[in-house]
């Protein structure tokens, strides 16, 4: 825990709420030996946590080296605000260990300068993020977004017995037996489905698209995309057990290196065309020679095979404009990128200097001309490269999980009934609305504790 003699910390001391967390009756403190205790955290110091348990009259104190995490009460703050035109997603550089584990901040883009990117967030107000600590910068068009999740296990139907799926840290986790999970959505005829699969071994998964029921493992009509490690296949299933293989019009080896594999499926249901991207690369195209969109439904299924352990997260369904992203990757890479590289949702790309952000538009000055680019039309921004920089790790760092997905690691300053105040090298001292978090982890750099945590991926 860093020195509290900062202006923000002094202000919180003056308000009399520096060290108190009244997390509510549903908060639970979990210990590394497997014990748990429900109640309220009263005070957090460097090494001591003072706790008021529900069933104990007196306050008790625990050394923080004994603590695993604090789970916080559930709330309605799990779904992104669909009234916001766009959502900027900044992924920050890692702390080297665990390598590749990166904090994430989401909000409305306010401005981009030579030194920082400013976002307006619903949980911490306006934040200025140091550009040198930004790993990636993506934009999601919220107007086209239909579903973002998963948000809980309750919104999904577990099919088959015994039920084996679980939910943790905004992800669906497969069990040890083959089973399915399904949800009813409002599938548009042109759709873009995104999800990420975390795997411990191989991926063996079926995704049922446009299924006409979310209540059974065997709906009458649906498209079945089967992922078996690097191999993709696709069929259309119709009533009375009929199935038809789709024509594969393009195929290359799927890039499934690493434990985290993102998938993007672009569908034109009227034309019967399916384009599958794996880890950002076009991997396969399938064509239905006789599409029948009128008999298809609105359900999405995930079905597991061979009892492989997998985690499915970052599921988003949105309307699609019909243009595939970056149709020619090699051509896109030849762009002059002395300035910032802006990729648009329709596959175009611009390189140049970014000017002011006004009324949901960014001014971009290229060598050819200046453009006012709608933020909602942007898919990603590759900022001008700077010298590599990474945030420092501190012994007392906490890892706080957002209910909307992702996490942030903070050097804590204080906790109270409404806020978690901490320091992050990319944003400085910041006060977060505590209700935006689902869990706070302690002792996050102790490798021996990784096997005890719910999220062991």
Coordinates of C-alpha atoms in Angstrom, one line a residue, residues 38-438:
X38 CA -19.7 -13.3 5.7
X39 CA -20.0 -9.8 7.0
X40 CA -18.3 -6.4 6.5
X41 CA -14.8 -5.2 6.2
X42 CA -14.4 -2.3 8.6
X43 CA -10.8 -1.3 7.9
X44 CA -7.9 -2.2 5.6
X45 CA -4.4 -1.4 6.6
X46 CA -1.1 -2.6 5.0
X47 CA -1.1 -6.0 6.8
X48 CA -4.3 -6.1 8.8
X49 CA -7.9 -6.4 7.8
X50 CA -10.5 -5.6 10.5
X51 CA -13.7 -7.5 9.9
X52 CA -17.2 -7.5 11.4
X53 CA -18.7 -11.0 10.9
X54 CA -22.4 -11.4 10.7
X55 CA -22.5 -13.9 13.6
X56 CA -19.8 -12.3 15.9
X57 CA -20.4 -9.4 18.2
X58 CA -16.8 -8.2 18.4
X59 CA -14.5 -7.0 15.6
X60 CA -11.9 -9.5 14.5
X61 CA -8.6 -8.9 12.8
X62 CA -6.8 -11.0 10.1
X63 CA -3.4 -10.7 8.6
X64 CA -3.8 -10.1 4.9
X65 CA -1.4 -12.9 4.1
X66 CA -4.2 -15.3 5.1
X67 CA -6.7 -13.8 2.7
X68 CA -7.6 -15.0 -0.8
X69 CA -10.4 -12.6 -1.9
X70 CA -13.5 -10.7 -1.0
X71 CA -16.6 -11.4 -3.0
X72 CA -19.0 -8.5 -3.2
X73 CA -22.8 -8.4 -3.5
X74 CA -24.4 -8.8 -6.9
X75 CA -26.2 -5.8 -8.5
X76 CA -27.8 -4.6 -11.7
X77 CA -24.5 -3.0 -12.8
X78 CA -23.4 -5.8 -15.1
X79 CA -24.6 -4.8 -18.6
X80 CA -23.0 -1.9 -20.5
X81 CA -25.2 1.1 -21.0
X82 CA -26.8 0.6 -24.4
X83 CA -27.7 4.3 -24.6
X84 CA -24.1 5.3 -25.0
X85 CA -23.2 5.5 -28.7
X86 CA -19.9 3.9 -28.4
X87 CA -17.7 2.1 -25.9
X88 CA -13.9 2.7 -26.0
X89 CA -12.0 -0.3 -24.6
X90 CA -8.4 0.4 -23.4
X91 CA -6.3 -2.6 -22.6
X92 CA -3.2 -1.7 -20.6
X93 CA 0.3 -3.1 -20.6
X94 CA 1.0 -6.1 -18.3
X95 CA 3.3 -6.2 -15.3
X96 CA 5.4 -9.0 -16.8
X97 CA 4.0 -11.5 -14.4
X98 CA 1.6 -13.0 -15.1
X99 CA 2.7 -12.1 -18.6
X100 CA -0.2 -11.3 -20.9
X101 CA -2.6 -10.5 -18.0
X102 CA -3.7 -6.9 -18.7
X103 CA -6.0 -4.4 -17.0
X104 CA -8.9 -3.0 -18.9
X105 CA -10.7 0.3 -18.7
X106 CA -14.0 1.0 -20.6
X107 CA -15.8 4.2 -21.2
X108 CA -16.8 7.0 -23.6
X109 CA -13.9 8.5 -25.5
X110 CA -13.5 12.2 -24.6
X111 CA -10.2 13.1 -26.3
X112 CA -6.8 11.8 -27.4
X113 CA -3.7 13.9 -26.9
X114 CA 0.1 13.3 -27.4
X115 CA 0.3 12.1 -23.8
X116 CA -2.9 10.5 -22.7
X117 CA -6.3 9.2 -23.7
X118 CA -9.3 10.5 -21.7
X119 CA -12.4 8.4 -21.1
X120 CA -15.6 9.2 -19.3
X121 CA -16.5 6.1 -17.2
X122 CA -19.7 5.3 -15.4
X123 CA -17.8 4.1 -12.3
X124 CA -14.9 6.6 -11.9
X125 CA -15.8 9.7 -13.9
X126 CA -13.3 11.1 -16.4
X127 CA -10.0 9.3 -16.4
X128 CA -6.8 10.3 -18.2
X129 CA -4.8 7.2 -19.2
X130 CA -1.1 7.5 -20.0
X131 CA -0.6 6.6 -23.7
X132 CA 2.7 4.8 -23.0
X133 CA 0.9 2.2 -20.9
X134 CA -1.9 1.4 -23.4
X135 CA -1.5 -2.0 -25.1
X136 CA -4.6 -1.8 -27.4
X137 CA -7.4 0.6 -28.1
X138 CA -10.7 -0.7 -29.5
X139 CA -14.1 0.9 -30.1
X140 CA -17.5 -1.0 -29.9
X141 CA -20.5 0.6 -31.6
X142 CA -23.2 0.3 -28.9
X143 CA -26.0 1.2 -31.2
X144 CA -25.5 -2.1 -33.1
X145 CA -24.9 -4.1 -30.0
X146 CA -27.7 -6.6 -29.2
X147 CA -26.1 -8.7 -26.4
X148 CA -23.0 -8.4 -24.3
X149 CA -22.2 -11.0 -21.7
X150 CA -22.4 -13.5 -20.2
X151 CA -23.8 -11.7 -17.1
X152 CA -24.9 -14.6 -15.0
X153 CA -25.8 -18.3 -15.3
X154 CA -29.4 -17.5 -14.7
X155 CA -29.8 -15.9 -18.2
X156 CA -28.8 -19.2 -19.8
X157 CA -30.5 -22.5 -20.0
X158 CA -28.4 -25.5 -19.0
X159 CA -29.5 -28.5 -21.2
X160 CA -28.9 -32.1 -20.5
X161 CA -28.2 -33.9 -17.2
X162 CA -26.4 -33.5 -14.9
X163 CA -26.0 -29.8 -15.2
X164 CA -22.3 -29.0 -15.2
X165 CA -21.7 -25.4 -16.4
X166 CA -20.6 -22.8 -13.9
X167 CA -20.2 -19.0 -14.0
X168 CA -17.3 -17.0 -12.6
X169 CA -15.7 -13.7 -13.5
X170 CA -18.1 -13.0 -16.3
X171 CA -17.4 -16.3 -18.1
X172 CA -19.2 -19.6 -18.8
X173 CA -17.1 -22.5 -17.6
X174 CA -17.6 -26.0 -19.0
X175 CA -18.0 -29.0 -16.7
X176 CA -16.5 -32.4 -16.8
X177 CA -19.3 -34.0 -18.9
X178 CA -20.6 -33.2 -22.3
X179 CA -23.5 -30.7 -22.1
X180 CA -25.1 -27.6 -23.7
X181 CA -26.0 -24.1 -22.6
X182 CA -28.3 -21.9 -24.6
X183 CA -29.9 -18.4 -24.7
X184 CA -32.6 -16.8 -26.7
X185 CA -31.4 -13.6 -28.5
X186 CA -32.7 -11.3 -31.2
X187 CA -30.5 -12.5 -34.1
X188 CA -30.5 -10.1 -37.0
X189 CA -30.3 -11.5 -40.6
X190 CA -26.9 -9.9 -40.8
X191 CA -25.0 -10.6 -37.6
X192 CA -21.6 -10.5 -36.0
X193 CA -21.0 -12.9 -33.1
X194 CA -17.8 -12.5 -31.1
X195 CA -16.6 -14.7 -28.2
X196 CA -13.3 -15.8 -26.7
X197 CA -12.5 -19.4 -25.7
X198 CA -9.9 -20.0 -23.0
X199 CA -8.7 -23.5 -23.1
X200 CA -6.4 -25.7 -21.0
X201 CA -6.0 -28.4 -23.6
X202 CA -7.8 -28.6 -27.0
X203 CA -10.9 -26.9 -28.1
X204 CA -13.8 -29.2 -29.0
X205 CA -17.0 -27.1 -29.2
X206 CA -20.2 -26.8 -31.3
X207 CA -21.9 -23.4 -31.7
X208 CA -25.5 -23.6 -32.8
X209 CA -26.5 -20.4 -34.6
X210 CA -30.1 -19.3 -35.4
X211 CA -31.5 -22.3 -33.5
X212 CA -35.3 -22.4 -33.2
X213 CA -35.3 -23.3 -29.5
X214 CA -33.2 -22.6 -26.4
X215 CA -35.2 -25.2 -24.4
X216 CA -33.7 -28.4 -25.8
X217 CA -30.4 -29.8 -26.8
X218 CA -31.9 -30.9 -30.1
X219 CA -33.8 -28.0 -31.7
X220 CA -35.4 -28.6 -35.1
X221 CA -33.6 -26.0 -37.2
X222 CA -30.1 -24.5 -36.8
X223 CA -26.7 -24.1 -38.2
X224 CA -23.9 -26.0 -36.4
X225 CA -20.3 -24.7 -36.5
X226 CA -18.0 -27.3 -35.0
X227 CA -14.6 -26.3 -33.7
X228 CA -12.1 -29.2 -33.2
X229 CA -8.8 -27.6 -32.4
X230 CA -7.6 -26.1 -35.7
X231 CA -10.4 -27.7 -37.8
X232 CA -13.7 -26.0 -38.6
X233 CA -16.7 -27.6 -40.2
X234 CA -20.3 -26.5 -40.6
X235 CA -23.7 -28.1 -41.2
X236 CA -27.3 -27.0 -41.5
X237 CA -29.8 -29.2 -39.5
X238 CA -33.5 -29.2 -40.4
X239 CA -36.7 -30.8 -39.1
X240 CA -37.0 -34.5 -39.0
X241 CA -33.3 -35.1 -38.5
X242 CA -32.2 -33.9 -42.0
X243 CA -28.7 -32.4 -42.2
X244 CA -26.8 -30.7 -45.0
X245 CA -23.1 -29.9 -45.2
X246 CA -22.3 -26.4 -46.1
X247 CA -19.9 -25.7 -49.0
X248 CA -16.5 -24.5 -47.7
X249 CA -15.5 -21.7 -50.1
X250 CA -12.3 -20.7 -48.3
X251 CA -10.1 -22.4 -45.7
X252 CA -6.8 -21.9 -44.1
X253 CA -5.2 -23.3 -40.9
X254 CA -6.8 -21.7 -37.8
X255 CA -4.4 -19.7 -35.6
X256 CA -5.2 -21.1 -32.2
X257 CA -1.8 -20.6 -30.5
X258 CA -2.0 -19.6 -26.9
X259 CA -4.6 -20.3 -24.2
X260 CA -7.0 -17.5 -25.2
X261 CA -8.6 -17.7 -28.7
X262 CA -11.0 -15.1 -30.0
X263 CA -13.6 -16.0 -32.6
X264 CA -15.6 -13.7 -34.9
X265 CA -18.5 -15.1 -37.0
X266 CA -20.1 -12.9 -39.6
X267 CA -23.4 -14.1 -41.1
X268 CA -25.6 -13.0 -43.9
X269 CA -28.6 -15.3 -43.3
X270 CA -30.5 -14.3 -46.5
X271 CA -27.5 -15.3 -48.6
X272 CA -26.5 -18.2 -46.5
X273 CA -22.9 -17.0 -46.1
X274 CA -20.7 -17.5 -43.0
X275 CA -17.2 -16.0 -42.5
X276 CA -15.2 -17.2 -39.6
X277 CA -12.2 -15.3 -38.1
X278 CA -9.9 -17.0 -35.6
X279 CA -7.5 -14.7 -33.6
X280 CA -8.3 -11.9 -36.0
X281 CA -7.6 -13.8 -39.2
X282 CA -10.1 -15.0 -41.8
X283 CA -9.9 -18.8 -41.4
X284 CA -13.0 -20.2 -43.3
X285 CA -16.0 -19.3 -45.4
X286 CA -19.0 -21.5 -45.7
X287 CA -22.0 -21.1 -48.1
X288 CA -25.5 -22.6 -47.8
X289 CA -26.7 -23.3 -51.4
X290 CA -30.3 -23.2 -50.3
X291 CA -30.8 -20.9 -47.4
X292 CA -34.2 -20.8 -45.7
X293 CA -34.0 -17.9 -43.2
X294 CA -37.8 -18.0 -42.6
X295 CA -37.5 -21.3 -40.6
X296 CA -34.5 -20.3 -38.5
X297 CA -34.8 -19.1 -34.9
X298 CA -33.0 -16.7 -32.5
X299 CA -31.2 -19.0 -30.1
X300 CA -27.5 -19.5 -29.5
X301 CA -26.1 -22.8 -28.1
X302 CA -22.6 -23.8 -26.9
X303 CA -22.2 -27.5 -26.7
X304 CA -19.1 -29.2 -25.3
X305 CA -17.5 -32.5 -26.4
X306 CA -14.9 -34.9 -24.8
X307 CA -15.2 -33.1 -21.5
X308 CA -12.4 -30.6 -22.4
X309 CA -12.2 -27.8 -19.9
X310 CA -13.0 -24.4 -21.6
X311 CA -14.1 -21.0 -20.6
X312 CA -16.3 -18.9 -22.9
X313 CA -16.3 -15.1 -22.3
X314 CA -16.6 -11.7 -24.1
X315 CA -19.7 -12.9 -25.9
X316 CA -21.2 -10.1 -28.1
X317 CA -23.9 -10.2 -30.7
X318 CA -24.4 -7.2 -32.9
X319 CA -25.8 -6.1 -36.2
X320 CA -23.4 -6.3 -39.1
X321 CA -23.2 -3.9 -42.1
X322 CA -22.2 -6.7 -44.5
X323 CA -18.6 -5.6 -45.0
X324 CA -15.9 -8.0 -43.7
X325 CA -13.0 -6.4 -41.7
X326 CA -9.7 -5.8 -43.4
X327 CA -10.4 -7.9 -46.5
X328 CA -6.7 -7.8 -47.5
X329 CA -4.5 -7.9 -44.5
X330 CA -1.2 -7.5 -46.5
X331 CA -2.5 -4.4 -48.2
X332 CA -3.6 -2.9 -44.8
X333 CA -0.1 -3.5 -43.4
X334 CA 1.5 -1.5 -46.2
X335 CA -0.1 1.7 -45.0
X336 CA 2.2 4.5 -43.9
X337 CA 1.9 4.3 -40.1
X338 CA 4.1 7.2 -39.0
X339 CA 1.0 8.6 -37.3
X340 CA -1.8 6.8 -35.7
X341 CA -3.5 3.9 -37.5
X342 CA -7.3 4.0 -37.4
X343 CA -9.1 0.9 -38.6
X344 CA -12.8 1.3 -39.5
X345 CA -15.6 -1.2 -39.0
X346 CA -16.0 -1.5 -42.8
X347 CA -12.4 -2.7 -43.3
X348 CA -10.9 0.6 -44.4
X349 CA -7.9 2.1 -42.6
X350 CA -6.5 5.6 -42.2
X351 CA -3.1 6.7 -40.9
X352 CA -2.4 10.2 -39.7
X353 CA -2.6 12.6 -36.8
X354 CA -5.6 12.7 -34.5
X355 CA -7.1 16.0 -33.7
X356 CA -10.0 17.2 -31.4
X357 CA -12.9 14.9 -30.4
X358 CA -16.2 16.8 -30.9
X359 CA -19.8 15.5 -30.9
X360 CA -18.9 11.8 -31.4
X361 CA -16.4 12.6 -34.1
X362 CA -12.6 12.5 -34.3
X363 CA -10.7 14.8 -36.6
X364 CA -8.0 12.8 -38.5
X365 CA -5.4 14.6 -40.6
X366 CA -3.8 12.4 -43.2
X367 CA -1.3 13.3 -45.9
X368 CA -4.2 13.5 -48.4
X369 CA -6.8 15.4 -46.5
X370 CA -8.5 16.0 -43.1
X371 CA -11.5 13.9 -42.1
X372 CA -14.1 14.0 -39.3
X373 CA -14.5 10.3 -38.5
X374 CA -17.5 9.2 -36.5
X375 CA -16.2 7.4 -33.4
X376 CA -18.9 4.7 -33.7
X377 CA -17.5 3.8 -37.2
X378 CA -14.0 3.0 -35.8
X379 CA -13.1 -0.6 -34.8
X380 CA -9.6 0.1 -33.3
X381 CA -6.9 2.8 -33.0
X382 CA -3.2 1.9 -33.1
X383 CA -1.5 4.8 -31.3
X384 CA 1.8 6.1 -32.4
X385 CA 4.4 3.8 -31.0
X386 CA 6.3 5.0 -28.0
X387 CA 9.1 3.5 -25.9
X388 CA 7.9 0.3 -24.3
X389 CA 6.6 0.9 -20.8
X390 CA 5.0 -1.3 -18.1
X391 CA 3.3 -0.5 -14.8
X392 CA 5.1 -1.5 -11.6
X393 CA 3.9 -4.3 -9.3
X394 CA 3.6 -3.5 -5.6
X395 CA 3.4 -6.0 -2.8
X396 CA 0.0 -4.7 -1.6
X397 CA -1.7 -4.5 -5.0
X398 CA -5.3 -5.6 -5.2
X399 CA -7.0 -7.1 -8.3
X400 CA -10.5 -5.8 -8.6
X401 CA -12.9 -7.6 -11.1
X402 CA -15.4 -5.4 -13.0
X403 CA -19.0 -6.8 -13.2
X404 CA -19.0 -5.8 -16.8
X405 CA -15.9 -7.9 -17.5
X406 CA -12.2 -7.4 -17.1
X407 CA -10.2 -6.2 -14.1
X408 CA -7.9 -3.5 -12.8
X409 CA -4.9 -3.9 -10.4
X410 CA -4.6 -1.1 -7.9
X411 CA -2.3 -0.1 -5.1
X412 CA -5.0 0.6 -2.5
X413 CA -5.4 3.8 -0.6
X414 CA -8.8 3.3 1.0
X415 CA -12.0 1.3 0.9
X416 CA -15.4 2.5 2.1
X417 CA -19.1 1.8 1.6
X418 CA -19.2 3.4 -1.8
X419 CA -15.7 3.5 -3.2
X420 CA -12.4 1.8 -3.7
X421 CA -9.6 4.4 -3.8
X422 CA -6.3 3.3 -5.3
X423 CA -3.4 4.2 -7.4
X424 CA -2.6 3.0 -10.9
X425 CA 0.5 4.1 -12.7
X426 CA -1.5 4.8 -15.9
X427 CA -4.1 7.0 -14.3
X428 CA -2.8 8.1 -10.9
X429 CA -5.0 8.2 -7.8
X430 CA -8.6 7.3 -8.7
X431 CA -11.8 6.6 -6.9
X432 CA -14.0 3.8 -8.2
X433 CA -17.6 3.1 -7.4
X434 CA -17.3 -0.1 -5.4
X435 CA -20.6 -1.5 -6.8
X436 CA -18.9 -1.9 -10.2
X437 CA -16.8 -4.7 -8.9
X438 CA -17.7 -8.4 -8.3

